[in-house]
GROMACS .gro file of N, CA and C in nm:
model
  552
    1MET      N    1   0.085  -0.101  -0.051
    1MET     CA    2  -0.037   0.009  -0.005
    1MET      C    3   0.115   0.118  -0.008
    2ILE      N    4   0.209   0.097   0.109
    2ILE     CA    5   0.300   0.250   0.092
    2ILE      C    6   0.282   0.250  -0.048
    3THR      N    7   0.380   0.164  -0.103
    3THR     CA    8   0.427   0.183  -0.191
    3THR      C    9   0.352   0.242  -0.384
    4ILE      N   10   0.165   0.172  -0.317
    4ILE     CA   11   0.121   0.206  -0.477
    4ILE      C   12   0.094   0.362  -0.439
    5ILE      N   13   0.121   0.432  -0.325
    5ILE     CA   14   0.081   0.576  -0.297
    5ILE      C   15   0.210   0.660  -0.324
    6TYR      N   16   0.351   0.614  -0.275
    6TYR     CA   17   0.443   0.648  -0.328
    6TYR      C   18   0.464   0.679  -0.504
    7ILE      N   19   0.418   0.560  -0.553
    7ILE     CA   20   0.416   0.522  -0.671
    7ILE      C   21   0.356   0.617  -0.743
    8LYS      N   22   0.204   0.694  -0.692
    8LYS     CA   23   0.106   0.790  -0.746
    8LYS      C   24   0.180   0.911  -0.698
    9LYS      N   25   0.241   0.933  -0.612
    9LYS     CA   26   0.352   1.078  -0.564
    9LYS      C   27   0.412   1.126  -0.668
   10PHE      N   28   0.515   0.984  -0.693
   10PHE     CA   29   0.566   0.991  -0.830
   10PHE      C   30   0.596   0.966  -0.939
   11LYS      N   31   0.456   0.966  -0.972
   11LYS     CA   32   0.338   1.021  -1.112
   11LYS      C   33   0.358   1.124  -1.131
   12MET      N   34   0.296   1.192  -1.020
   12MET     CA   35   0.243   1.330  -1.037
   12MET      C   36   0.346   1.439  -1.040
   13LYS      N   37   0.431   1.418  -0.928
   13LYS     CA   38   0.610   1.513  -0.952
   13LYS      C   39   0.683   1.509  -1.133
   14THR      N   40   0.599   1.384  -1.186
   14THR     CA   41   0.627   1.378  -1.260
   14THR      C   42   0.608   1.440  -1.391
   15ILE      N   43   0.453   1.429  -1.449
   15ILE     CA   44   0.386   1.459  -1.491
   15ILE      C   45   0.377   1.706  -1.429
   16GLU      N   46   0.369   1.664  -1.291
   16GLU     CA   47   0.391   1.885  -1.293
   16GLU      C   48   0.542   1.913  -1.325
   17ASN      N   49   0.628   1.855  -1.328
   17ASN     CA   50   0.810   1.857  -1.400
   17ASN      C   51   0.811   1.844  -1.583
   18LEU      N   52   0.756   1.728  -1.646
   18LEU     CA   53   0.741   1.706  -1.722
   18LEU      C   54   0.624   1.907  -1.805
   19LYS      N   55   0.523   1.925  -1.806
   19LYS     CA   56   0.426   2.014  -1.763
   19LYS      C   57   0.545   2.152  -1.772
   20LYS      N   58   0.578   2.198  -1.603
   20LYS     CA   59   0.706   2.302  -1.587
   20LYS      C   60   0.810   2.314  -1.729
   21THR      N   61   0.874   2.192  -1.786
   21THR     CA   62   0.998   2.219  -1.868
   21THR      C   63   0.851   2.222  -1.994
   22THR      N   64   0.828   2.148  -2.028
   22THR     CA   65   0.726   2.179  -2.087
   22THR      C   66   0.688   2.406  -2.180
   23ARG      N   67   0.603   2.406  -2.130
   23ARG     CA   68   0.631   2.568  -2.043
   23ARG      C   69   0.757   2.630  -2.074
   24PHE      N   70   0.881   2.567  -1.978
   24PHE     CA   71   0.933   2.618  -2.079
   24PHE      C   72   1.037   2.631  -2.228
   25PHE      N   73   0.989   2.566  -2.306
   25PHE     CA   74   1.062   2.595  -2.394
   25PHE      C   75   0.964   2.625  -2.444
   26ILE      N   76   0.858   2.581  -2.449
   26ILE     CA   77   0.771   2.728  -2.534
   26ILE      C   78   0.767   2.858  -2.572
   27ILE      N   79   0.825   2.877  -2.449
   27ILE     CA   80   0.885   3.045  -2.382
   27ILE      C   81   0.959   3.052  -2.484
   28ILE      N   82   1.088   2.949  -2.455
   28ILE     CA   83   1.281   2.933  -2.491
   28ILE      C   84   1.197   2.984  -2.638
   29ALA      N   85   1.120   2.963  -2.720
   29ALA     CA   86   1.098   2.860  -2.842
   29ALA      C   87   1.019   3.014  -2.933
   30THR      N   88   0.965   3.070  -2.784
   30THR     CA   89   0.879   3.195  -2.834
   30THR      C   90   0.993   3.334  -2.833
   31ILE      N   91   1.059   3.294  -2.765
   31ILE     CA   92   1.178   3.431  -2.758
   31ILE      C   93   1.259   3.414  -2.866
   32CYS      N   94   1.304   3.279  -2.950
   32CYS     CA   95   1.365   3.325  -3.004
   32CYS      C   96   1.324   3.362  -3.164
   33LEU      N   97   1.217   3.301  -3.246
   33LEU     CA   98   1.141   3.302  -3.231
   33LEU      C   99   1.131   3.444  -3.306
   34HIS      N  100   1.037   3.563  -3.184
   34HIS     CA  101   1.029   3.695  -3.182
   34HIS      C  102   1.173   3.732  -3.240
   35THR      N  103   1.321   3.701  -3.202
   35THR     CA  104   1.429   3.747  -3.222
   35THR      C  105   1.481   3.770  -3.316
   36ALA      N  106   1.459   3.687  -3.411
   36ALA     CA  107   1.484   3.621  -3.584
   36ALA      C  108   1.394   3.690  -3.639
   37TYR      N  109   1.276   3.687  -3.619
   37TYR     CA  110   1.092   3.802  -3.693
   37TYR      C  111   1.268   3.930  -3.641
   38ALA      N  112   1.299   3.995  -3.545
   38ALA     CA  113   1.310   4.126  -3.517
   38ALA      C  114   1.442   4.114  -3.583
   39GLN      N  115   1.515   4.076  -3.683
   39GLN     CA  116   1.618   4.062  -3.730
   39GLN      C  117   1.622   4.042  -3.834
   40ASP      N  118   1.502   4.048  -3.913
   40ASP     CA  119   1.440   3.945  -4.076
   40ASP      C  120   1.392   4.118  -4.096
   41SER      N  121   1.327   4.233  -4.028
   41SER     CA  122   1.236   4.337  -4.027
   41SER      C  123   1.356   4.398  -4.061
   42THR      N  124   1.454   4.391  -3.961
   42THR     CA  125   1.566   4.492  -3.930
   42THR      C  126   1.650   4.531  -4.088
   43LYS      N  127   1.703   4.424  -4.075
   43LYS     CA  128   1.709   4.363  -4.187
   43LYS      C  129   1.693   4.391  -4.381
   44GLU      N  130   1.516   4.429  -4.369
   44GLU     CA  131   1.505   4.453  -4.450
   44GLU      C  132   1.426   4.593  -4.439
   45LYS      N  133   1.408   4.654  -4.352
   45LYS     CA  134   1.431   4.843  -4.292
   45LYS      C  135   1.534   4.873  -4.409
   46THR      N  136   1.699   4.786  -4.322
   46THR     CA  137   1.815   4.820  -4.412
   46THR      C  138   1.814   4.843  -4.535
   47ALA      N  139   1.750   4.758  -4.609
   47ALA     CA  140   1.789   4.674  -4.713
   47ALA      C  141   1.694   4.814  -4.785
   48SER      N  142   1.575   4.834  -4.754
   48SER     CA  143   1.478   4.929  -4.812
   48SER      C  144   1.583   5.136  -4.789
   49LYS      N  145   1.597   5.096  -4.724
   49LYS     CA  146   1.700   5.226  -4.695
   49LYS      C  147   1.839   5.270  -4.817
   50GLU      N  148   1.867   5.154  -4.780
   50GLU     CA  149   2.034   5.127  -4.888
   50GLU      C  150   1.887   5.110  -4.963
   51SER      N  151   1.891   5.116  -5.047
   51SER     CA  152   1.824   5.093  -5.226
   51SER      C  153   1.695   5.258  -5.313
   52ALA      N  154   1.636   5.328  -5.049
   52ALA     CA  155   1.646   5.426  -5.117
   52ALA      C  156   1.729   5.533  -5.178
   53ILE      N  157   1.873   5.528  -5.084
   53ILE     CA  158   1.998   5.556  -5.072
   53ILE      C  159   1.985   5.593  -5.267
   54LYS      N  160   2.052   5.462  -5.291
   54LYS     CA  161   2.114   5.468  -5.426
   54LYS      C  162   2.010   5.592  -5.513
   55ASN      N  163   1.876   5.535  -5.529
   55ASN     CA  164   1.732   5.575  -5.579
   55ASN      C  165   1.814   5.726  -5.588
   56MET      N  166   1.811   5.741  -5.524
   56MET     CA  167   1.807   5.917  -5.507
   56MET      C  168   1.985   5.980  -5.582
   57VAL      N  169   2.097   5.871  -5.555
   57VAL     CA  170   2.208   5.907  -5.577
   57VAL      C  171   2.208   5.906  -5.741
   58ASP      N  172   2.209   5.766  -5.800
   58ASP     CA  173   2.114   5.780  -5.897
   58ASP      C  174   2.056   5.862  -6.011
   59ALA      N  175   1.913   5.902  -5.972
   59ALA     CA  176   1.852   6.008  -6.005
   59ALA      C  177   1.853   6.125  -6.003
   60LYS      N  178   1.996   6.148  -5.871
   60LYS     CA  179   2.014   6.302  -5.887
   60LYS      C  180   1.861   6.425  -5.811
   61ASN      N  181   1.851   6.336  -5.744
   61ASN     CA  182   1.778   6.453  -5.651
   61ASN      C  183   1.704   6.381  -5.527
   62PHE      N  184   1.833   6.509  -5.448
   62PHE     CA  185   1.772   6.502  -5.305
   62PHE      C  186   1.915   6.594  -5.202
   63ILE      N  187   1.856   6.596  -5.086
   63ILE     CA  188   1.879   6.700  -5.029
   63ILE      C  189   1.993   6.698  -4.978
   64PHE      N  190   2.112   6.713  -4.939
   64PHE     CA  191   2.248   6.710  -4.854
   64PHE      C  192   2.178   6.833  -4.698
   65VAL      N  193   2.188   6.804  -4.642
   65VAL     CA  194   2.167   6.856  -4.519
   65VAL      C  195   2.317   6.793  -4.417
   66ALA      N  196   2.361   6.952  -4.405
   66ALA     CA  197   2.492   6.982  -4.334
   66ALA      C  198   2.417   6.984  -4.177
   67GLN      N  199   2.578   6.903  -4.108
   67GLN     CA  200   2.553   6.859  -3.977
   67GLN      C  201   2.655   6.942  -3.911
   68THR      N  202   2.777   6.948  -3.876
   68THR     CA  203   2.891   6.966  -3.885
   68THR      C  204   3.010   7.015  -4.023
   69VAL      N  205   3.040   7.169  -3.981
   69VAL     CA  206   3.122   7.199  -4.060
   69VAL      C  207   3.314   7.229  -4.004
   70SER      N  208   3.382   7.178  -4.092
   70SER     CA  209   3.541   7.190  -4.048
   70SER      C  210   3.588   7.255  -4.144
   71PRO      N  211   3.639   7.358  -4.116
   71PRO     CA  212   3.724   7.498  -4.207
   71PRO      C  213   3.872   7.430  -4.214
   72MET      N  214   3.870   7.423  -4.358
   72MET     CA  215   4.102   7.365  -4.352
   72MET      C  216   4.133   7.522  -4.197
   73SER      N  217   4.124   7.569  -4.171
   73SER     CA  218   4.192   7.647  -4.016
   73SER      C  219   4.068   7.687  -3.964
   74GLY      N  220   4.123   7.536  -3.788
   74GLY     CA  221   4.014   7.606  -3.737
   74GLY      C  222   3.976   7.453  -3.668
   75ARG      N  223   3.868   7.506  -3.572
   75ARG     CA  224   3.783   7.370  -3.557
   75ARG      C  225   3.638   7.350  -3.573
   76THR      N  226   3.665   7.190  -3.589
   76THR     CA  227   3.469   7.136  -3.637
   76THR      C  228   3.389   7.199  -3.539
   77ARG      N  229   3.248   7.285  -3.575
   77ARG     CA  230   3.146   7.294  -3.534
   77ARG      C  231   3.001   7.258  -3.556
   78GLN      N  232   2.974   7.225  -3.431
   78GLN     CA  233   2.788   7.155  -3.523
   78GLN      C  234   2.724   7.334  -3.573
   79LEU      N  235   2.656   7.253  -3.598
   79LEU     CA  236   2.531   7.362  -3.728
   79LEU      C  237   2.432   7.366  -3.611
   80THR      N  238   2.354   7.488  -3.562
   80THR     CA  239   2.245   7.451  -3.582
   80THR      C  240   2.112   7.519  -3.596
   81SER      N  241   2.155   7.581  -3.692
   81SER     CA  242   2.114   7.633  -3.819
   81SER      C  243   2.053   7.544  -3.919
   82TYR      N  244   1.953   7.550  -3.993
   82TYR     CA  245   1.906   7.477  -4.101
   82TYR      C  246   2.033   7.433  -4.235
   83TYR      N  247   2.069   7.429  -4.298
   83TYR     CA  248   2.150   7.409  -4.430
   83TYR      C  249   2.183   7.291  -4.503
   84ASP      N  250   2.191   7.340  -4.601
   84ASP     CA  251   2.101   7.271  -4.708
   84ASP      C  252   2.202   7.247  -4.859
   85LEU      N  253   2.232   7.152  -4.980
   85LEU     CA  254   2.252   7.155  -5.031
   85LEU      C  255   2.183   7.092  -5.150
   86GLU      N  256   2.031   7.133  -5.241
   86GLU     CA  257   1.960   7.093  -5.300
   86GLU      C  258   1.981   7.020  -5.439
   87VAL      N  259   1.981   6.899  -5.447
   87VAL     CA  260   2.052   6.839  -5.621
   87VAL      C  261   1.937   6.772  -5.648
   88SER      N  262   1.889   6.846  -5.814
   88SER     CA  263   1.796   6.761  -5.903
   88SER      C  264   1.838   6.790  -5.991
   89LYS      N  265   1.822   6.744  -6.086
   89LYS     CA  266   1.935   6.752  -6.185
   89LYS      C  267   1.916   6.815  -6.330
   90ASP      N  268   1.813   6.913  -6.277
   90ASP     CA  269   1.812   7.069  -6.396
   90ASP      C  270   1.921   7.200  -6.287
   91THR      N  271   1.877   7.111  -6.126
   91THR     CA  272   1.941   7.299  -6.056
   91THR      C  273   1.990   7.273  -5.970
   92ILE      N  274   2.127   7.290  -5.945
   92ILE     CA  275   2.188   7.279  -5.775
   92ILE      C  276   2.126   7.419  -5.700
   93VAL      N  277   2.107   7.413  -5.569
   93VAL     CA  278   2.049   7.526  -5.509
   93VAL      C  279   2.183   7.555  -5.327
   94SER      N  280   2.242   7.579  -5.350
   94SER     CA  281   2.327   7.618  -5.234
   94SER      C  282   2.363   7.731  -5.075
   95GLY      N  283   2.310   7.702  -5.005
   95GLY     CA  284   2.316   7.685  -4.877
   95GLY      C  285   2.329   7.698  -4.709
   96LEU      N  286   2.481   7.702  -4.794
   96LEU     CA  287   2.587   7.685  -4.682
   96LEU      C  288   2.695   7.813  -4.624
   97PRO      N  289   2.699   7.825  -4.527
   97PRO     CA  290   2.768   7.860  -4.416
   97PRO      C  291   2.910   7.903  -4.477
   98TYR      N  292   3.004   7.968  -4.477
   98TYR     CA  293   3.158   7.949  -4.499
   98TYR      C  294   3.226   8.058  -4.371
   99PHE      N  295   3.261   7.920  -4.323
   99PHE     CA  296   3.459   7.971  -4.225
   99PHE      C  297   3.553   7.965  -4.273
  100GLY      N  298   3.635   8.043  -4.270
  100GLY     CA  299   3.738   8.028  -4.358
  100GLY      C  300   3.835   8.142  -4.363
  101ARG      N  301   3.943   8.167  -4.456
  101ARG     CA  302   3.999   8.237  -4.520
  101ARG      C  303   3.960   8.282  -4.701
  102ALA      N  304   3.891   8.418  -4.669
  102ALA     CA  305   3.892   8.435  -4.851
  102ALA      C  306   4.050   8.524  -4.893
  103TYR      N  307   4.009   8.503  -4.994
  103TYR     CA  308   4.094   8.495  -5.036
  103TYR      C  309   4.089   8.719  -5.097
  104THR      N  310   4.018   8.685  -5.152
  104THR     CA  311   3.946   8.786  -5.159
  104THR      C  312   3.777   8.816  -5.151
  105ALA      N  313   3.698   8.994  -5.040
  105ALA     CA  314   3.586   9.006  -5.016
  105ALA      C  315   3.555   9.067  -5.026
  106PRO      N  316   3.453   8.961  -5.042
  106PRO     CA  317   3.267   9.035  -5.136
  106PRO      C  318   3.268   9.113  -5.142
  107ILE      N  319   3.200   9.183  -5.285
  107ILE     CA  320   3.186   9.310  -5.214
  107ILE      C  321   3.086   9.315  -5.216
  108ASN      N  322   2.963   9.235  -5.202
  108ASN     CA  323   2.747   9.286  -5.154
  108ASN      C  324   2.899   9.161  -5.038
  109PRO      N  325   2.858   9.226  -4.889
  109PRO     CA  326   2.872   9.150  -4.745
  109PRO      C  327   2.750   9.008  -4.773
  110SER      N  328   2.606   9.031  -4.761
  110SER     CA  329   2.557   8.948  -4.776
  110SER      C  330   2.560   8.808  -4.835
  111GLU      N  331   2.668   8.829  -4.932
  111GLU     CA  332   2.708   8.682  -5.024
  111GLU      C  333   2.810   8.651  -4.905
  112GLY      N  334   2.822   8.593  -4.841
  112GLY     CA  335   2.912   8.566  -4.763
  112GLY      C  336   2.936   8.420  -4.725
  113GLY      N  337   2.825   8.406  -4.718
  113GLY     CA  338   2.833   8.208  -4.760
  113GLY      C  339   2.875   8.172  -4.910
  114ILE      N  340   2.837   8.029  -4.934
  114ILE     CA  341   2.831   7.944  -4.973
  114ILE      C  342   2.691   7.942  -5.095
  115ASN      N  343   2.639   8.027  -5.134
  115ASN     CA  344   2.525   8.059  -5.179
  115ASN      C  345   2.508   8.118  -5.308
  116PHE      N  346   2.474   8.023  -5.396
  116PHE     CA  347   2.418   7.977  -5.495
  116PHE      C  348   2.363   7.924  -5.550
  117THR      N  349   2.287   7.933  -5.701
  117THR     CA  350   2.235   7.845  -5.815
  117THR      C  351   2.303   7.809  -5.932
  118SER      N  352   2.292   7.706  -5.967
  118SER     CA  353   2.335   7.657  -6.079
  118SER      C  354   2.251   7.551  -6.195
  119THR      N  355   2.240   7.619  -6.297
  119THR     CA  356   2.132   7.568  -6.362
  119THR      C  357   2.266   7.423  -6.493
  120ASN      N  358   2.400   7.450  -6.471
  120ASN     CA  359   2.405   7.422  -6.567
  120ASN      C  360   2.626   7.404  -6.514
  121PHE      N  361   2.601   7.242  -6.534
  121PHE     CA  362   2.672   7.182  -6.391
  121PHE      C  363   2.715   7.027  -6.465
  122ASP      N  364   2.843   6.994  -6.449
  122ASP     CA  365   2.903   6.868  -6.489
  122ASP      C  366   2.810   6.817  -6.335
  123TYR      N  367   2.762   6.670  -6.330
  123TYR     CA  368   2.770   6.584  -6.234
  123TYR      C  369   2.773   6.352  -6.274
  124THR      N  370   2.880   6.394  -6.166
  124THR     CA  371   3.009   6.245  -6.230
  124THR      C  372   2.918   6.152  -6.048
  125THR      N  373   2.913   6.067  -6.070
  125THR     CA  374   2.832   5.898  -5.948
  125THR      C  375   2.993   5.792  -6.007
  126THR      N  376   3.010   5.767  -5.883
  126THR     CA  377   3.152   5.676  -5.872
  126THR      C  378   3.145   5.561  -5.733
  127GLU      N  379   3.104   5.455  -5.800
  127GLU     CA  380   3.035   5.366  -5.710
  127GLU      C  381   3.222   5.361  -5.594
  128ARG      N  382   3.205   5.370  -5.471
  128ARG     CA  383   3.320   5.298  -5.403
  128ARG      C  384   3.364   5.146  -5.343
  129LYS      N  385   3.464   5.137  -5.386
  129LYS     CA  386   3.509   4.969  -5.289
  129LYS      C  387   3.361   4.953  -5.211
  130LYS      N  388   3.440   4.988  -5.104
  130LYS     CA  389   3.348   4.936  -4.967
  130LYS      C  390   3.264   4.984  -4.977
  131GLY      N  391   3.200   5.023  -5.054
  131GLY     CA  392   3.018   5.063  -5.086
  131GLY      C  393   2.981   5.224  -5.053
  132GLY      N  394   2.880   5.204  -5.128
  132GLY     CA  395   2.863   5.418  -5.090
  132GLY      C  396   2.900   5.464  -5.265
  133TRP      N  397   2.918   5.632  -5.309
  133TRP     CA  398   2.899   5.663  -5.339
  133TRP      C  399   2.989   5.758  -5.344
  134ASN      N  400   3.071   5.792  -5.442
  134ASN     CA  401   3.172   5.935  -5.445
  134ASN      C  402   3.127   6.033  -5.632
  135ILE      N  403   3.060   6.104  -5.560
  135ILE     CA  404   2.991   6.258  -5.638
  135ILE      C  405   3.083   6.290  -5.676
  136VAL      N  406   3.070   6.475  -5.787
  136VAL     CA  407   3.152   6.475  -5.836
  136VAL      C  408   3.087   6.625  -5.864
  137ILE      N  409   3.076   6.751  -5.818
  137ILE     CA  410   3.008   6.801  -5.888
  137ILE      C  411   3.041   6.945  -5.950
  138LYS      N  412   3.029   6.952  -6.052
  138LYS     CA  413   3.136   7.141  -6.088
  138LYS      C  414   3.095   7.216  -6.240
  139PRO      N  415   2.994   7.293  -6.138
  139PRO     CA  416   2.915   7.382  -6.201
  139PRO      C  417   3.000   7.495  -6.289
  140LYS      N  418   2.903   7.560  -6.376
  140LYS     CA  419   3.000   7.587  -6.506
  140LYS      C  420   3.005   7.775  -6.453
  141ASP      N  421   2.868   7.840  -6.355
  141ASP     CA  422   2.802   7.910  -6.358
  141ASP      C  423   2.772   8.020  -6.224
  142ALA      N  424   2.879   7.892  -6.185
  142ALA     CA  425   2.934   7.933  -6.011
  142ALA      C  426   3.050   8.087  -6.071
  143ASN      N  427   3.030   8.158  -6.009
  143ASN     CA  428   3.139   8.240  -5.930
  143ASN      C  429   3.261   8.224  -5.856
  144ASP      N  430   3.201   8.159  -5.743
  144ASP     CA  431   3.343   8.115  -5.647
  144ASP      C  432   3.315   8.045  -5.580
  145VAL      N  433   3.225   7.914  -5.721
  145VAL     CA  434   3.195   7.759  -5.703
  145VAL      C  435   3.365   7.694  -5.839
  146GLU      N  436   3.483   7.622  -5.780
  146GLU     CA  437   3.540   7.554  -5.898
  146GLU      C  438   3.421   7.390  -5.852
  147GLN      N  439   3.418   7.359  -5.731
  147GLN     CA  440   3.385   7.196  -5.739
  147GLN      C  441   3.318   7.150  -5.637
  148LEU      N  442   3.233   7.050  -5.638
  148LEU     CA  443   3.200   6.990  -5.511
  148LEU      C  444   3.181   6.829  -5.521
  149LEU      N  445   3.350   6.787  -5.411
  149LEU     CA  446   3.322   6.668  -5.375
  149LEU      C  447   3.182   6.544  -5.280
  150LEU      N  448   3.148   6.474  -5.299
  150LEU     CA  449   3.048   6.486  -5.195
  150LEU      C  450   3.044   6.285  -5.161
  151THR      N  451   3.089   6.229  -5.030
  151THR     CA  452   3.060   6.095  -5.008
  151THR      C  453   2.951   6.053  -4.961
  152VAL      N  454   2.860   5.920  -5.048
  152VAL     CA  455   2.831   5.903  -4.959
  152VAL      C  456   2.843   5.765  -4.890
  153SER      N  457   2.763   5.744  -4.840
  153SER     CA  458   2.789   5.581  -4.726
  153SER      C  459   2.644   5.536  -4.816
  154GLU      N  460   2.666   5.410  -4.783
  154GLU     CA  461   2.482   5.352  -4.810
  154GLU      C  462   2.359   5.350  -4.727
  155LYS      N  463   2.450   5.410  -4.602
  155LYS     CA  464   2.341   5.444  -4.532
  155LYS      C  465   2.222   5.575  -4.540
  156GLY      N  466   2.333   5.696  -4.613
  156GLY     CA  467   2.305   5.835  -4.603
  156GLY      C  468   2.382   5.940  -4.590
  157TYR      N  469   2.486   5.871  -4.489
  157TYR     CA  470   2.583   5.971  -4.378
  157TYR      C  471   2.716   6.023  -4.501
  158THR      N  472   2.711   6.126  -4.558
  158THR     CA  473   2.786   6.218  -4.652
  158THR      C  474   2.823   6.328  -4.588
  159SER      N  475   2.927   6.353  -4.653
  159SER     CA  476   3.082   6.452  -4.595
  159SER      C  477   3.044   6.496  -4.775
  160LEU      N  478   3.090   6.638  -4.761
  160LEU     CA  479   3.060   6.734  -4.845
  160LEU      C  480   3.167   6.828  -4.827
  161GLN      N  481   3.330   6.813  -4.959
  161GLN     CA  482   3.400   6.948  -4.932
  161GLN      C  483   3.377   7.078  -5.071
  162VAL      N  484   3.395   7.111  -5.053
  162VAL     CA  485   3.341   7.236  -5.177
  162VAL      C  486   3.511   7.329  -5.149
  163ILE      N  487   3.555   7.355  -5.347
  163ILE     CA  488   3.650   7.371  -5.310
  163ILE      C  489   3.630   7.520  -5.417
  164SER      N  490   3.675   7.630  -5.399
  164SER     CA  491   3.650   7.779  -5.449
  164SER      C  492   3.799   7.785  -5.476
  165VAL      N  493   3.711   7.870  -5.545
  165VAL     CA  494   3.804   7.991  -5.676
  165VAL      C  495   3.923   8.105  -5.559
  166ASN      N  496   3.852   8.148  -5.472
  166ASN     CA  497   3.892   8.240  -5.369
  166ASN      C  498   3.885   8.233  -5.207
  167ARG      N  499   3.796   8.102  -5.201
  167ARG     CA  500   3.856   8.133  -5.107
  167ARG      C  501   3.895   7.940  -4.996
  168GLN      N  502   3.974   7.900  -4.927
  168GLN     CA  503   4.003   7.780  -4.888
  168GLN      C  504   3.900   7.681  -4.881
  169ALA      N  505   3.981   7.557  -4.862
  169ALA     CA  506   3.791   7.497  -4.914
  169ALA      C  507   3.775   7.434  -4.755
  170ILE      N  508   3.646   7.448  -4.780
  170ILE     CA  509   3.561   7.375  -4.620
  170ILE      C  510   3.497   7.251  -4.638
  171SER      N  511   3.460   7.109  -4.562
  171SER     CA  512   3.446   6.962  -4.538
  171SER      C  513   3.302   7.080  -4.436
  172PHE      N  514   3.191   6.986  -4.461
  172PHE     CA  515   3.048   6.959  -4.440
  172PHE      C  516   3.044   6.802  -4.397
  173ASN      N  517   2.953   6.777  -4.245
  173ASN     CA  518   2.942   6.649  -4.283
  173ASN      C  519   2.804   6.646  -4.168
  174GLY      N  520   2.735   6.536  -4.291
  174GLY     CA  521   2.595   6.530  -4.237
  174GLY      C  522   2.513   6.414  -4.340
  175TYR      N  523   2.347   6.464  -4.375
  175TYR     CA  524   2.303   6.305  -4.456
  175TYR      C  525   2.230   6.380  -4.519
  176ILE      N  526   2.163   6.320  -4.646
  176ILE     CA  527   2.119   6.325  -4.755
  176ILE      C  528   1.969   6.279  -4.776
  177MET      N  529   1.870   6.344  -4.778
  177MET     CA  530   1.763   6.278  -4.732
  177MET      C  531   1.672   6.344  -4.921
  178GLU      N  532   1.557   6.248  -4.928
  178GLU     CA  533   1.443   6.265  -5.008
  178GLU      C  534   1.400   6.402  -5.057
  179ARG      N  535   1.408   6.429  -5.153
  179ARG     CA  536   1.366   6.538  -5.214
  179ARG      C  537   1.309   6.567  -5.269
  180LYS      N  538   1.138   6.622  -5.160
  180LYS     CA  539   1.018   6.653  -5.228
  180LYS      C  540   1.003   6.676  -5.364
  181GLN      N  541   0.873   6.681  -5.452
  181GLN     CA  542   0.869   6.683  -5.664
  181GLN      C  543   0.800   6.827  -5.548
  182ASN      N  544   0.790   6.952  -5.618
  182ASN     CA  545   0.670   7.026  -5.588
  182ASN      C  546   0.604   7.016  -5.729
  183LYS      N  547   0.428   7.023  -5.592
  183LYS     CA  548   0.288   7.003  -5.734
  183LYS      C  549   0.260   7.126  -5.791
  184LYS      N  550   0.237   7.085  -5.935
  184LYS     CA  551   0.236   7.231  -6.015
  184LYS      C  552   0.097   7.206  -6.053
   0.00000   0.00000   0.00000
């Protein structure tokens, strides 16, 4: 009789342990599946963003937003206002600041930054070995700007170097974003 009670208690404990073990494995499996799904979702978002960046660069349709500026002589500065370089197939509009040495003073003091609009320019793109693109823009109708060199990463982070005729070169760091089309 004692043996039968002992066996029943043993069976009950075994069944309880089996239930606990099963619950544990179900929880672990759920966590693993959720993690795998989250990683796939992140990879899809990254691939989508990289594709969008490539499309913007190929279509010549983006805005470079400057976040920091590094003059040739001086320290790197965080920009607190909005400065950009807007690129489209037929026009480049620059609204960037300038810090550094100018070899000739501008006639109009309000022309202190790198502010110009160009409709006649060369735009060449080359792919980088480690991903991303190098873009060279040579405006033909901007008086002071000789060349704009953009280095764009696959994630959209961008550096811009502006080479001028009458000023020291200056570099900007920031990102590119989609240029919204004007609705007419």
